[in-house]
Coordinates of C-alpha atoms in Angstrom, one line a residue:
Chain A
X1 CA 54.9 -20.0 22.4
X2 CA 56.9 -21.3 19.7
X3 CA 55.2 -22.2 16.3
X4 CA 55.7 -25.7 16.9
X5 CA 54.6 -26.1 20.1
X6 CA 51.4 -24.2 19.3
X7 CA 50.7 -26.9 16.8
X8 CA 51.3 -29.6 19.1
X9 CA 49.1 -28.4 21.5
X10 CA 46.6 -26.8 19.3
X11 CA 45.3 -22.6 20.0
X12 CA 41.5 -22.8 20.7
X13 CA 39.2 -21.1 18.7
X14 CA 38.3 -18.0 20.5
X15 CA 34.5 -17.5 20.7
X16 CA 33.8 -14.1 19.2
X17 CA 30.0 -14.3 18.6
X18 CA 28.4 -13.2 21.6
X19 CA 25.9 -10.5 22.5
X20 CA 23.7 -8.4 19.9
X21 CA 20.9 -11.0 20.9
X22 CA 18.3 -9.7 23.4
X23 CA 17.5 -12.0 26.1
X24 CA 14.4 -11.3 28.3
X25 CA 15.7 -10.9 31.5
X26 CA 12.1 -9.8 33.4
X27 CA 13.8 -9.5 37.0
X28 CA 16.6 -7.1 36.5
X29 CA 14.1 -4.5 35.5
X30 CA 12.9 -4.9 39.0
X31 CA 15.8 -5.0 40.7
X32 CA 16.6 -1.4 39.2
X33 CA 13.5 -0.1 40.2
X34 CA 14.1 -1.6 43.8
X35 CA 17.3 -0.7 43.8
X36 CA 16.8 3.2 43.2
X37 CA 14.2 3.4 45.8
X38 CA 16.6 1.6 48.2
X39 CA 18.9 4.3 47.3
X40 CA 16.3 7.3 48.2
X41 CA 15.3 6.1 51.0
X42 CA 18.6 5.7 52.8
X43 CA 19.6 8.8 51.7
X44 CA 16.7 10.6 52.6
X45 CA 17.1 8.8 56.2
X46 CA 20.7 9.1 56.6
X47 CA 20.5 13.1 55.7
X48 CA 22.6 12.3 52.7
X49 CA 19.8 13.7 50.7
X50 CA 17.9 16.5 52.3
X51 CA 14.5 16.4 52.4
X52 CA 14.3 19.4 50.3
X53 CA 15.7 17.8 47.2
X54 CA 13.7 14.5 47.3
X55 CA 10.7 13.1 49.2
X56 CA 11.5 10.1 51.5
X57 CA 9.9 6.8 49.1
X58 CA 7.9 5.9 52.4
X59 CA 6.7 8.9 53.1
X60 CA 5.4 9.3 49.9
X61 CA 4.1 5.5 49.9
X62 CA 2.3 7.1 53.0
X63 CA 0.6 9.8 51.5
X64 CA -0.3 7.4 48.8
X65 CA -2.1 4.9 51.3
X66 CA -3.9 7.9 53.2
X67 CA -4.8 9.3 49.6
X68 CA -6.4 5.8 49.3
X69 CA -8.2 5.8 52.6
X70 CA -9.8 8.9 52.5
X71 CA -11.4 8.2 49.4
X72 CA -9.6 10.9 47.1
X73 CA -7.8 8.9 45.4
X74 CA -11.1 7.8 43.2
X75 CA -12.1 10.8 43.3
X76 CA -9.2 11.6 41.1
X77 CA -8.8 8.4 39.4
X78 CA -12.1 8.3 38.1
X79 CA -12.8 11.7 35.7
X80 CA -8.7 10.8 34.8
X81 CA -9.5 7.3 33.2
X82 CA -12.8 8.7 31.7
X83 CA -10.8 11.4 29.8
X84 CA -7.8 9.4 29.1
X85 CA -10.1 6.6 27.9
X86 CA -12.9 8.6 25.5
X87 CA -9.9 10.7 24.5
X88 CA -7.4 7.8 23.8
X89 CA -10.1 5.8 21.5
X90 CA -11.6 8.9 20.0
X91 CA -8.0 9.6 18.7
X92 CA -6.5 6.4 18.3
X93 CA -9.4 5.0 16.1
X94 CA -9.6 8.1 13.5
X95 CA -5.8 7.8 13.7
X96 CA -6.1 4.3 12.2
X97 CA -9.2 4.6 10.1
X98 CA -7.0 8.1 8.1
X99 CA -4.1 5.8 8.2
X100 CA -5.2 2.9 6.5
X101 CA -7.9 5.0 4.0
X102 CA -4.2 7.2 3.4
X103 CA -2.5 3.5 3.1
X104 CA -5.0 2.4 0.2
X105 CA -5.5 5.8 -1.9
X106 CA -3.1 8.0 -3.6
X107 CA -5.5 10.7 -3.4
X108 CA -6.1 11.3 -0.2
X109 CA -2.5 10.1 0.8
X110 CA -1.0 13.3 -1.7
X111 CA -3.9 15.4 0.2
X112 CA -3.3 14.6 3.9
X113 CA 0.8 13.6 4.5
X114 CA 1.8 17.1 4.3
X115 CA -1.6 18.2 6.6
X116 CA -0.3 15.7 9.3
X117 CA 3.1 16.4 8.5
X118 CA 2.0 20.1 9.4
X119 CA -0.2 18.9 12.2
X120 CA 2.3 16.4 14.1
X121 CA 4.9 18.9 15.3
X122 CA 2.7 21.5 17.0
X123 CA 2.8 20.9 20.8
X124 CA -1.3 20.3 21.4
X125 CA -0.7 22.0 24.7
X126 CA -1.0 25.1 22.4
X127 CA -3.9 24.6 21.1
X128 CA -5.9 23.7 24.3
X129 CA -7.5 27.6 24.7
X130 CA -8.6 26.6 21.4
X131 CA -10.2 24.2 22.3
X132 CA -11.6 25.3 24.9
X133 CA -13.2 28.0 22.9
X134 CA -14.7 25.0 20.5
X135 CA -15.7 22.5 22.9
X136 CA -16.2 24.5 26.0
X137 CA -14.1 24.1 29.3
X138 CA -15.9 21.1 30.5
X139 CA -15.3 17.7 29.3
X140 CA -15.1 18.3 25.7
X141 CA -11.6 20.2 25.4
X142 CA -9.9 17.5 27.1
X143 CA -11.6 14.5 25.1
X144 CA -10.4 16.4 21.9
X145 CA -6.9 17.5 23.2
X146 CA -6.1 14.0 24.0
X147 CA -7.5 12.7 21.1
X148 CA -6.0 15.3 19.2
X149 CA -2.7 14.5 20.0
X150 CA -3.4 10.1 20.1
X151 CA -4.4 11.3 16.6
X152 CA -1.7 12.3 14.8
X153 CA 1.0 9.7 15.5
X154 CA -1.4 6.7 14.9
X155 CA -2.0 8.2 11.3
X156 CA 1.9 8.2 10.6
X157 CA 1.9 5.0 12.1
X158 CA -0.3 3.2 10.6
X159 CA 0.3 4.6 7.0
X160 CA 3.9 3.1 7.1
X161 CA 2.7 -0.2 8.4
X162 CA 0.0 -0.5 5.5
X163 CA 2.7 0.8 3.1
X164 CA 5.1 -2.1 4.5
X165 CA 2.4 -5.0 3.6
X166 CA 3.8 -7.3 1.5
X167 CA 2.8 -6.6 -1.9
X168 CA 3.2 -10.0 -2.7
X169 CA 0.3 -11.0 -0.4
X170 CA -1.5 -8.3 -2.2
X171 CA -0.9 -9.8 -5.9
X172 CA -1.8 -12.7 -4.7
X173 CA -5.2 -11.9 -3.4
X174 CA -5.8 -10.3 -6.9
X175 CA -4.4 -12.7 -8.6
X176 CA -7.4 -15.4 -6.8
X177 CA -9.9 -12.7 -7.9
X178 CA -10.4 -11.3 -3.9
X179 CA -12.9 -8.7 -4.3
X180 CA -10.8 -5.1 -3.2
X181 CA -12.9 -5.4 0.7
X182 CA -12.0 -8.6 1.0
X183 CA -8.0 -7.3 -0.1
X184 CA -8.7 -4.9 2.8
X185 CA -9.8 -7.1 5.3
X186 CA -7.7 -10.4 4.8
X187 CA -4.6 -9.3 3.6
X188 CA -3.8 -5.7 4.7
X189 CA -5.3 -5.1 7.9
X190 CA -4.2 -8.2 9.4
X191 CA -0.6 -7.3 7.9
X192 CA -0.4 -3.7 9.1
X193 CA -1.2 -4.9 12.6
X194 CA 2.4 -5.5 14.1
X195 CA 2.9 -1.6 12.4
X196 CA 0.0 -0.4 14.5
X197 CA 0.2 -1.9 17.8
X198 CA 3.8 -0.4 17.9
X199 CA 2.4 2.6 16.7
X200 CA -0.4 2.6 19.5
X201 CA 2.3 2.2 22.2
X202 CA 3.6 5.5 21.4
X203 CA 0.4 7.4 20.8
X204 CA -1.2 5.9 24.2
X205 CA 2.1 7.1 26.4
X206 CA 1.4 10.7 24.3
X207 CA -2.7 10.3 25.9
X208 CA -1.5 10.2 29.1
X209 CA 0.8 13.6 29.0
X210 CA -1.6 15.2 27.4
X211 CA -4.5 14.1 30.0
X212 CA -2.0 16.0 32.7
X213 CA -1.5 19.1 30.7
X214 CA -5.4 19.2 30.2
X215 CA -6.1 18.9 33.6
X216 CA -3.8 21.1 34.7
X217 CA -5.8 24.1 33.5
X218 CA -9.2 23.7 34.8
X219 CA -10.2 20.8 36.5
X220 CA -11.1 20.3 39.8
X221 CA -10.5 16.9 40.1
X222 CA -7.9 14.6 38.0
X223 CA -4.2 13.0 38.8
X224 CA -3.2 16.0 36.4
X225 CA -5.1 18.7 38.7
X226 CA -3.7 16.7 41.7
X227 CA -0.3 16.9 40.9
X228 CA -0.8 21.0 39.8
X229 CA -2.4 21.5 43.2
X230 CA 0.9 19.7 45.2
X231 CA 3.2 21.4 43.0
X232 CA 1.7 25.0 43.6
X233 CA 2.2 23.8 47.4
X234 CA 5.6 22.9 47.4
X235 CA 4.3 19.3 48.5
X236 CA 6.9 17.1 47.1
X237 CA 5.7 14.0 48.6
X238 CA 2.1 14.4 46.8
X239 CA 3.6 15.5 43.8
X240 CA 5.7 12.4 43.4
X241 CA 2.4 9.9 45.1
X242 CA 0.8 11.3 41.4
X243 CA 3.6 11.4 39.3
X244 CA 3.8 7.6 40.5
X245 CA -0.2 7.1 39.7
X246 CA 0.9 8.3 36.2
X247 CA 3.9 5.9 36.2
X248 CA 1.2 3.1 36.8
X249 CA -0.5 3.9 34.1
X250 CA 2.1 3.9 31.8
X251 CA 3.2 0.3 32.8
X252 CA -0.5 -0.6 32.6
X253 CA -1.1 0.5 28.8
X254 CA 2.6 -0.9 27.9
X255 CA 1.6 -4.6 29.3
X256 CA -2.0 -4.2 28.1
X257 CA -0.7 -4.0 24.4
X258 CA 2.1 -6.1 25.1
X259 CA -0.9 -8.7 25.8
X260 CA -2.7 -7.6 22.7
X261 CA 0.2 -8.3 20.8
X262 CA 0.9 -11.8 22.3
X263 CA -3.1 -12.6 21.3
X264 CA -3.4 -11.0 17.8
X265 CA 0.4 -11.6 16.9
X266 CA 1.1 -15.5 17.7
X267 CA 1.4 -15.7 14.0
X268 CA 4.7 -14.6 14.1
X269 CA 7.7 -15.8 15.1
Chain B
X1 CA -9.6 -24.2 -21.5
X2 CA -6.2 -23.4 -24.0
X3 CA -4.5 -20.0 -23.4
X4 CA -2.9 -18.3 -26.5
X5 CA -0.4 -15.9 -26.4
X6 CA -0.3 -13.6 -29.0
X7 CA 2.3 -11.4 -30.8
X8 CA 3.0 -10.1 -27.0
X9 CA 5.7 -7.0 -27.1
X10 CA 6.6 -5.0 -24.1
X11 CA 9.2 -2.4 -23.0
X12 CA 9.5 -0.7 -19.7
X13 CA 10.7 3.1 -20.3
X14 CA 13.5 2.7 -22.3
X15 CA 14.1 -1.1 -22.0
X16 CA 12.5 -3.5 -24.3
X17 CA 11.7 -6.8 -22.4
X18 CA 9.7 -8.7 -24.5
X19 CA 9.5 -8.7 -28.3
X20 CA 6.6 -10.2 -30.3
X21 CA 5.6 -13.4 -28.1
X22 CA 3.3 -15.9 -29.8
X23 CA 2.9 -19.3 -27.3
X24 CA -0.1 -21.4 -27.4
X25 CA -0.8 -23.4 -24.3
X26 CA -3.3 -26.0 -25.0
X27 CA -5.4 -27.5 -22.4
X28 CA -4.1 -30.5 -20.3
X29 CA -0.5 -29.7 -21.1
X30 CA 2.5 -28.5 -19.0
X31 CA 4.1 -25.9 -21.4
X32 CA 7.6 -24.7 -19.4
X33 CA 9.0 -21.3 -20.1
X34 CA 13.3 -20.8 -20.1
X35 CA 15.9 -18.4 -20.9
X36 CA 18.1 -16.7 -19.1
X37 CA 17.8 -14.5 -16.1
X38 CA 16.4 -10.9 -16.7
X39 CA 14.8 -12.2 -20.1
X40 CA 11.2 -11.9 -19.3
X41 CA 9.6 -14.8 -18.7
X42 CA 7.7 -14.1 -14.9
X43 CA 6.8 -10.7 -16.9
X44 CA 5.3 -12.8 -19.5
X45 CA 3.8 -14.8 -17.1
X46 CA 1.9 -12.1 -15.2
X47 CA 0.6 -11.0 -18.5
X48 CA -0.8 -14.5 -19.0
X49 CA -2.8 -13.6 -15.5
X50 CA -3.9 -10.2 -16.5
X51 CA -1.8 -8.3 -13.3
X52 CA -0.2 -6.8 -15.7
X53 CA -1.0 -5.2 -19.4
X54 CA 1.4 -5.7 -21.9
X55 CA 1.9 -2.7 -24.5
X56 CA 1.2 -4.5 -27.5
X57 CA -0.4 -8.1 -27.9
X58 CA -3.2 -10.1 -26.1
X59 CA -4.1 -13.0 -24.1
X60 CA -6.9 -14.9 -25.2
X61 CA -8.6 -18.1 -23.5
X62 CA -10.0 -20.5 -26.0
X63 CA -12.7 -22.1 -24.9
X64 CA -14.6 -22.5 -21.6
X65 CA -13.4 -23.3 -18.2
X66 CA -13.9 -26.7 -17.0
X67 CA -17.3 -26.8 -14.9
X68 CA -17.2 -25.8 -11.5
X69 CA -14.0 -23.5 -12.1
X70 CA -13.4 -20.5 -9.8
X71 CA -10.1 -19.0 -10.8
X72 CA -9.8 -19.9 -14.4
X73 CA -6.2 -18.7 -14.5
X74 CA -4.7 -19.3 -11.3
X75 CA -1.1 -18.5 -10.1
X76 CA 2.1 -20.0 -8.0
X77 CA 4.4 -18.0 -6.9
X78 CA 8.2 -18.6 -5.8
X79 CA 7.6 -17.1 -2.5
X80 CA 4.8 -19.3 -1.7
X81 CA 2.4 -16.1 -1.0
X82 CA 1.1 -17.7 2.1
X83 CA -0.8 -15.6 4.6
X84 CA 1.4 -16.2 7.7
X85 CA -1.5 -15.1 10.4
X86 CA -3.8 -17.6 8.7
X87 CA -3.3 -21.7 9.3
X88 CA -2.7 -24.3 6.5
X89 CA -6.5 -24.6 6.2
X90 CA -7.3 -20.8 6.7
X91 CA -5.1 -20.0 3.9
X92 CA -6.8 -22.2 1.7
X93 CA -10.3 -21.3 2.5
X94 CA -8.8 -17.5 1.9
X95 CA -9.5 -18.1 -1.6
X96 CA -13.3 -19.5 -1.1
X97 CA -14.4 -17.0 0.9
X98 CA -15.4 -14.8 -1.8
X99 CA -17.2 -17.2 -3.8
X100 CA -20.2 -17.8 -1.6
X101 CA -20.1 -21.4 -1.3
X102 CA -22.2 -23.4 0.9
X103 CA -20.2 -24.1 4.0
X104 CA -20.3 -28.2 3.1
X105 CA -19.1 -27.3 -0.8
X106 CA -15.9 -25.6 1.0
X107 CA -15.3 -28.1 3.5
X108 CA -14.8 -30.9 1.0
X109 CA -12.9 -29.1 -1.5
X110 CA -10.6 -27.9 1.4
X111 CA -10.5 -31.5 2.4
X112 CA -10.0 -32.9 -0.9
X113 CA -7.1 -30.7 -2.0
X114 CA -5.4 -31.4 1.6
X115 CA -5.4 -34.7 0.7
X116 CA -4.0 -34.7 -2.5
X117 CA -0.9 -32.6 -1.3
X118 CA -0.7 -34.9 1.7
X119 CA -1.3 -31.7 4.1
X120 CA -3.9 -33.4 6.2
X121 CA -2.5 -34.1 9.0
X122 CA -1.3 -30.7 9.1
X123 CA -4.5 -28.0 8.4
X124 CA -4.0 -26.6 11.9
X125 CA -0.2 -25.4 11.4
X126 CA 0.9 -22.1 11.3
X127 CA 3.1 -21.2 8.0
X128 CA 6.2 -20.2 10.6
X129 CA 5.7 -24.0 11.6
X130 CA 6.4 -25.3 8.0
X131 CA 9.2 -26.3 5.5
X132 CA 9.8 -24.4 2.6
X133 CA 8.5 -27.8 0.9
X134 CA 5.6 -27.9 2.4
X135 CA 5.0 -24.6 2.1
X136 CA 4.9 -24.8 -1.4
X137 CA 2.6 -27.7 -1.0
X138 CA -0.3 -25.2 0.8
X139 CA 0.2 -22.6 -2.1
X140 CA -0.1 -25.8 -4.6
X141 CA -3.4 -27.0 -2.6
X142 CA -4.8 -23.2 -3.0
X143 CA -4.6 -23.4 -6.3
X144 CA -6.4 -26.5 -6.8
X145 CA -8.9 -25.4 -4.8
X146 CA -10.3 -23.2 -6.9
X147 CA -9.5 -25.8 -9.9
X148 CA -7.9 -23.5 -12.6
X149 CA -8.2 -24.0 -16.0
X150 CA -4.2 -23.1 -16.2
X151 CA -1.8 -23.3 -13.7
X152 CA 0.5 -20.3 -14.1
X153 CA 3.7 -21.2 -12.0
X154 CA 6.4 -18.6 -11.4
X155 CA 9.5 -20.6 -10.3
X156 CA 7.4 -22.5 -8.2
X157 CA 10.1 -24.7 -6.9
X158 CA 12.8 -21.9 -7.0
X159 CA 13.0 -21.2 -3.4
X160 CA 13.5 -24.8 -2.2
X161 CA 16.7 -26.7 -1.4
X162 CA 18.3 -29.5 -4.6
X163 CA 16.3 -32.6 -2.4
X164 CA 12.6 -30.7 -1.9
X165 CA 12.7 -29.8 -5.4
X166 CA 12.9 -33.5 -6.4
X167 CA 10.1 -34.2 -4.2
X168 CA 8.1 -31.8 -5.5
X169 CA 8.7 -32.6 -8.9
X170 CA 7.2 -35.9 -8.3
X171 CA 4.5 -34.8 -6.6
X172 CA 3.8 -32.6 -9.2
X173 CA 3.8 -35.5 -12.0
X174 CA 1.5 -37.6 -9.1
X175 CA -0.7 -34.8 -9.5
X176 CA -0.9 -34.4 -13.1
X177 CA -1.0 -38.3 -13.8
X178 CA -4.2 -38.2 -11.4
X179 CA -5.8 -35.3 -12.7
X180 CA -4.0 -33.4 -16.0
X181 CA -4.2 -29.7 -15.2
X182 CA -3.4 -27.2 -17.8
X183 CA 0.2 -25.1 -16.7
X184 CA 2.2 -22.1 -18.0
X185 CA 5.3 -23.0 -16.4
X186 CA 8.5 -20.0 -15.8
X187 CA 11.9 -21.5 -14.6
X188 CA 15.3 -21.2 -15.4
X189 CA 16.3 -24.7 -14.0
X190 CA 16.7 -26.9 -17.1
X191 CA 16.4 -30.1 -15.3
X192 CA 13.1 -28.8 -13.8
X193 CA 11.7 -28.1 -17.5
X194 CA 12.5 -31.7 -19.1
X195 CA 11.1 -33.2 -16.2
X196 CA 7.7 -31.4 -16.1
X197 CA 7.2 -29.8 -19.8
X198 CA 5.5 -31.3 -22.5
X199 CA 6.5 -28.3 -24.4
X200 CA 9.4 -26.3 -24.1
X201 CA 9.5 -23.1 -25.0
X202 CA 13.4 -21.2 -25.1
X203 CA 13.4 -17.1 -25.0
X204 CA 16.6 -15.5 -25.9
X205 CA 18.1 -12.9 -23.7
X206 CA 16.2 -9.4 -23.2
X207 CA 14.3 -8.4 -25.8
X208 CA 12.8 -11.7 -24.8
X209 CA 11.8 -13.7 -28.1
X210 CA 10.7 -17.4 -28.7
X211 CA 14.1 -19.0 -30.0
X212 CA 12.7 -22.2 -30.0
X213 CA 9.9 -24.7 -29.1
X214 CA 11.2 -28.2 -28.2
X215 CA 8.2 -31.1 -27.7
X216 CA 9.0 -33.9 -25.4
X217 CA 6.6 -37.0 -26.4
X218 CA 7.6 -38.7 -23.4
X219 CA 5.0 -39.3 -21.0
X220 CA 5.8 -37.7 -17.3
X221 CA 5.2 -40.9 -15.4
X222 CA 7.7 -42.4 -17.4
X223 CA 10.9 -39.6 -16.6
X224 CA 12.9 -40.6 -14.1
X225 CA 15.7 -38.8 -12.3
X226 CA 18.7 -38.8 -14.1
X227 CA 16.8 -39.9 -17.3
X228 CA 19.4 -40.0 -20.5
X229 CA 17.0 -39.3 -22.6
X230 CA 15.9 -36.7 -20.8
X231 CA 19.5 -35.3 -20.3
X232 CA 20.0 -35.1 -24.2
X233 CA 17.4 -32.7 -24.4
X234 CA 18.3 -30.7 -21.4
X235 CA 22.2 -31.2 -22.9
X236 CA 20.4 -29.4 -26.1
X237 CA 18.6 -26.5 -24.6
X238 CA 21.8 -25.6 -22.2
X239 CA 23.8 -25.6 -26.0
X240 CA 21.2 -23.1 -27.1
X241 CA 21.1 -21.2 -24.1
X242 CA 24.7 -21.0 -22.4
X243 CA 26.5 -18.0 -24.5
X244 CA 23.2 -16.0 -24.0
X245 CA 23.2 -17.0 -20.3
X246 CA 26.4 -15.7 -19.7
X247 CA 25.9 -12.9 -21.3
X248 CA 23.0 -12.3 -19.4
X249 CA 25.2 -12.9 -16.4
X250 CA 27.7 -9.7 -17.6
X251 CA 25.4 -7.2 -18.1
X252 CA 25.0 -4.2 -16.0
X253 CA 21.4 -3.2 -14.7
X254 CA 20.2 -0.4 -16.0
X255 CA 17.5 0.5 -13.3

């Protein structure tokens, strides 16, 4: 186009500003979930995939239903949500009560970073004869390997989300004469929540590996001791019906805080 | 309540900020605070407040606070410092809390000072859900709530766009006319200062010192916008203050 025609007819502006912003988009997430199982199933039917390699989805949907019916199913749920439970609050509320008291003093925070720094890496799994040897092989190793490991991440957590209060806010609560508890309880806790909710997310997805790995060395019943038993067996379709259970209870925790977080966070925008 | 400052010097590390302050702020007067940027005047003014110690110097408060004073020396900052979880009224009763009132007491005074920053109608509302303006209007409300002896305002109107800040000036001088309040006030906007000071006080660039002290007899109620008298004096002050600004504007941070 010649210069003059292009400024009789004008160039539009091209629009260049797109993307970068995430939309929620709830059903696609589904759709790639159902879409995957689609693609399982038909290959597992059509011999495309052998049945060695991956269970057929129904088949395993069907082990899952008579899992249900016969009443095993509870029996496995049940000690599993106990554990993950007493361990997952155990952990997650010492996490939050050394995070903040590290948050607030300069004391203990020169004392204890570098003890959870040390602490955080070790794979808890490790430790689990030791605490087995502490608590005994019942209940109480579990409890304290899950809330071992719930621990450790919650402290960094929530730490960096008192550190990120607005200072600000905290001037100005001295600056009205706020006694230091009142500080504490108006200004910073409320503040670090966004920080510790996020922070919770991870630590309660950590819980439920760690429930697995605990029941996989002495328990009778559990999803963890369900899945080791199938596994042992070569029973791929009871393997995956627990791996799925565990899948559940991922999505469960995620939208559980994603509902905490719509509750305690309207404040922000 | 008057608030003296007196022979204030302070240097951080290396740096002297402040050299040898003496400012007296007596009671039912608006004393502003200018000089350029970087010269020490919200450093001053958190000394004033006691969240910060300067190295040599003191604060003193002459006199007693008026009766039924919870704060005597109460702040405003630029930012606003609202709690953003807590509504318009929960962010004003923030500062009660701790005093132990009967429930009745705080209920009227939240009342009261809601009505005299024409929040009312909008105690429910979320921070998020508010103008800058009005933002600045809850901060201004939690202040009186715990009726101050001084006001110490840190670029209170700093943060807001040319038109809010003309609002707020008059609401400010509504305020005052109704009920004068006692106020240290920091800003670096001129026309902000011969509008709302009785007493101007100039600091020259860092070391911060008083370079002068300029009075203005006129009553508030009677400044308007665009008042020639009023622009002599601001014409005066920017005369005193431009080479020092602009050298203020030049130098390099040393941080």
């Amino acid at each position: 186009m010649s210069d003059a025609a292009r400024r009789a007819t004008g160039a539009e502006v091209r629009f260049r500003g797109g993307g970068f912003a995430p939309v929620s988009r709830r059903w696609i997430g589904w759709a790639v979930f159902v879409a995957l199982i689609a693609l399982a199933e038909w290959g597992t039917r059509t011999g495309w995939i052998s049945a060695l390699t991956l269970p057929r989805p129904s088949d395993v949907l069907q082990t899952f239903v008579e899992l249900w019916q016969s009443g095993l199913l509870f029996k496995h749920l049940g000690p599993s949500v106990t554990r993950l439970i007493v361990g997952a609050a155990l952990g997650a509320s010492i996490g939050i009560s050394v995070g903040v008291l590290i948050g607030l003093f300069s004391h203990i925070r020169a004392g204890l970073v570098p003890l959870v720094a040390a602490i955080f890496p070790i794979p808890k799994i490790a430790l689990l004869p030791l605490f087995v040897i502490w608590f005994g092989i019942d209940e109480g190793s579990k409890y304290a390997l899950i809330a071992f490991g719930t621990f450790t991440p919650t402290v960094v957590a929530t730490y960096g989300a008192v550190d990120n209060v607005d200072r600000s806010l905290i001037r100005m609560g001295q600056s009205f004469g706020l006694s230091w508890w009142s500080i504490v309880r108006k200004i910073v806790l409320p503040g670090a929540m966004p920080g510790i909710l996020s922070g919770l997310r991870i630590s309660l997805a950590i819980a439920i590996i760690l429930l697995v790995a605990a029941e996989m060395l002495g328990a009778e019943f559990g999803i963890g001791a369900y899945i080791l038993e199938a596994g042992s067996l070569y029973d791929l379709e009871r393997l995956f019906a627990g791996v799925v259970i565990l899948s559940l209870f991922g999505v469960l925790m995620s939208a559980g805080i994603g509902m905490i977080e719509r509750r305690v966070l309207r404040w922000r925008s | 309540m008057d608030i003296r400052l007196d022979g204030i010097s302070h240097s951080y590390g290396a740096t002297e900020v402040l050299r040898d302050i003496t400012l007296d702020v007596p009671a039912g007067r608006i004393v502003c605070l200018v000089g350029p940027s970087g010269c020490g005047k919200s450093t001053l003014l958190r000394f004033a407040g006691g969240l910060e110690r300067p190295d040599q110097g003191r604060v003193l408060q002459l006199g007693a606070p008026p009766e039924g004073c919870l704060n005597p020396l109460t702040y405003i900052f630029q930012d606003f410092a609202l709690l953003p979880w807590r509504s318009v009224r929960g962010n004003v009763s923030l500062v009660l809390e701790d005093h132990a009132l009967p429930r009745e007491d705080a209920e009227r005074i939240i009342a009261d000072v809601l009505a005299r920053t024409k929040l009312a109608d909008f105690a429910d509302a979320l921070p998020k859900q508010l103008s800058g303006g009005m933002k600045q209007r809850v901060a201004i409300a939690r202040a009186l709530a715990v009726n101050p002896a001084v006001m110490l305002m840190d670029e209170p109107l700093s943060a807001l766009d040319a038109q809010t800040r003309e609002l707020l000036m008059d609401d400010l001088i509504a305020l005052w006319t109704r009920q004068p309040f006692t106020a240290l006030y920091v800003t670096h906007n001129l026309a902000e200062a011969v509008r709302l000071g009785h007493r101007i006080a100039v600091l020259s660039r860092r070391p911060g010192r008083i370079r002068d002290v300029v009075e203005i007899d006129k009553p508030l109620d009677a400044r308007l916008y665009a008042d020639p008298d009023l622009e002599a004096v601001q014409t005066h002050l920017w005369e005193m203050m431009r080479d020092e600004a602009r050298a203020a504007d030049e130098e390099l941070l040393d941080v």
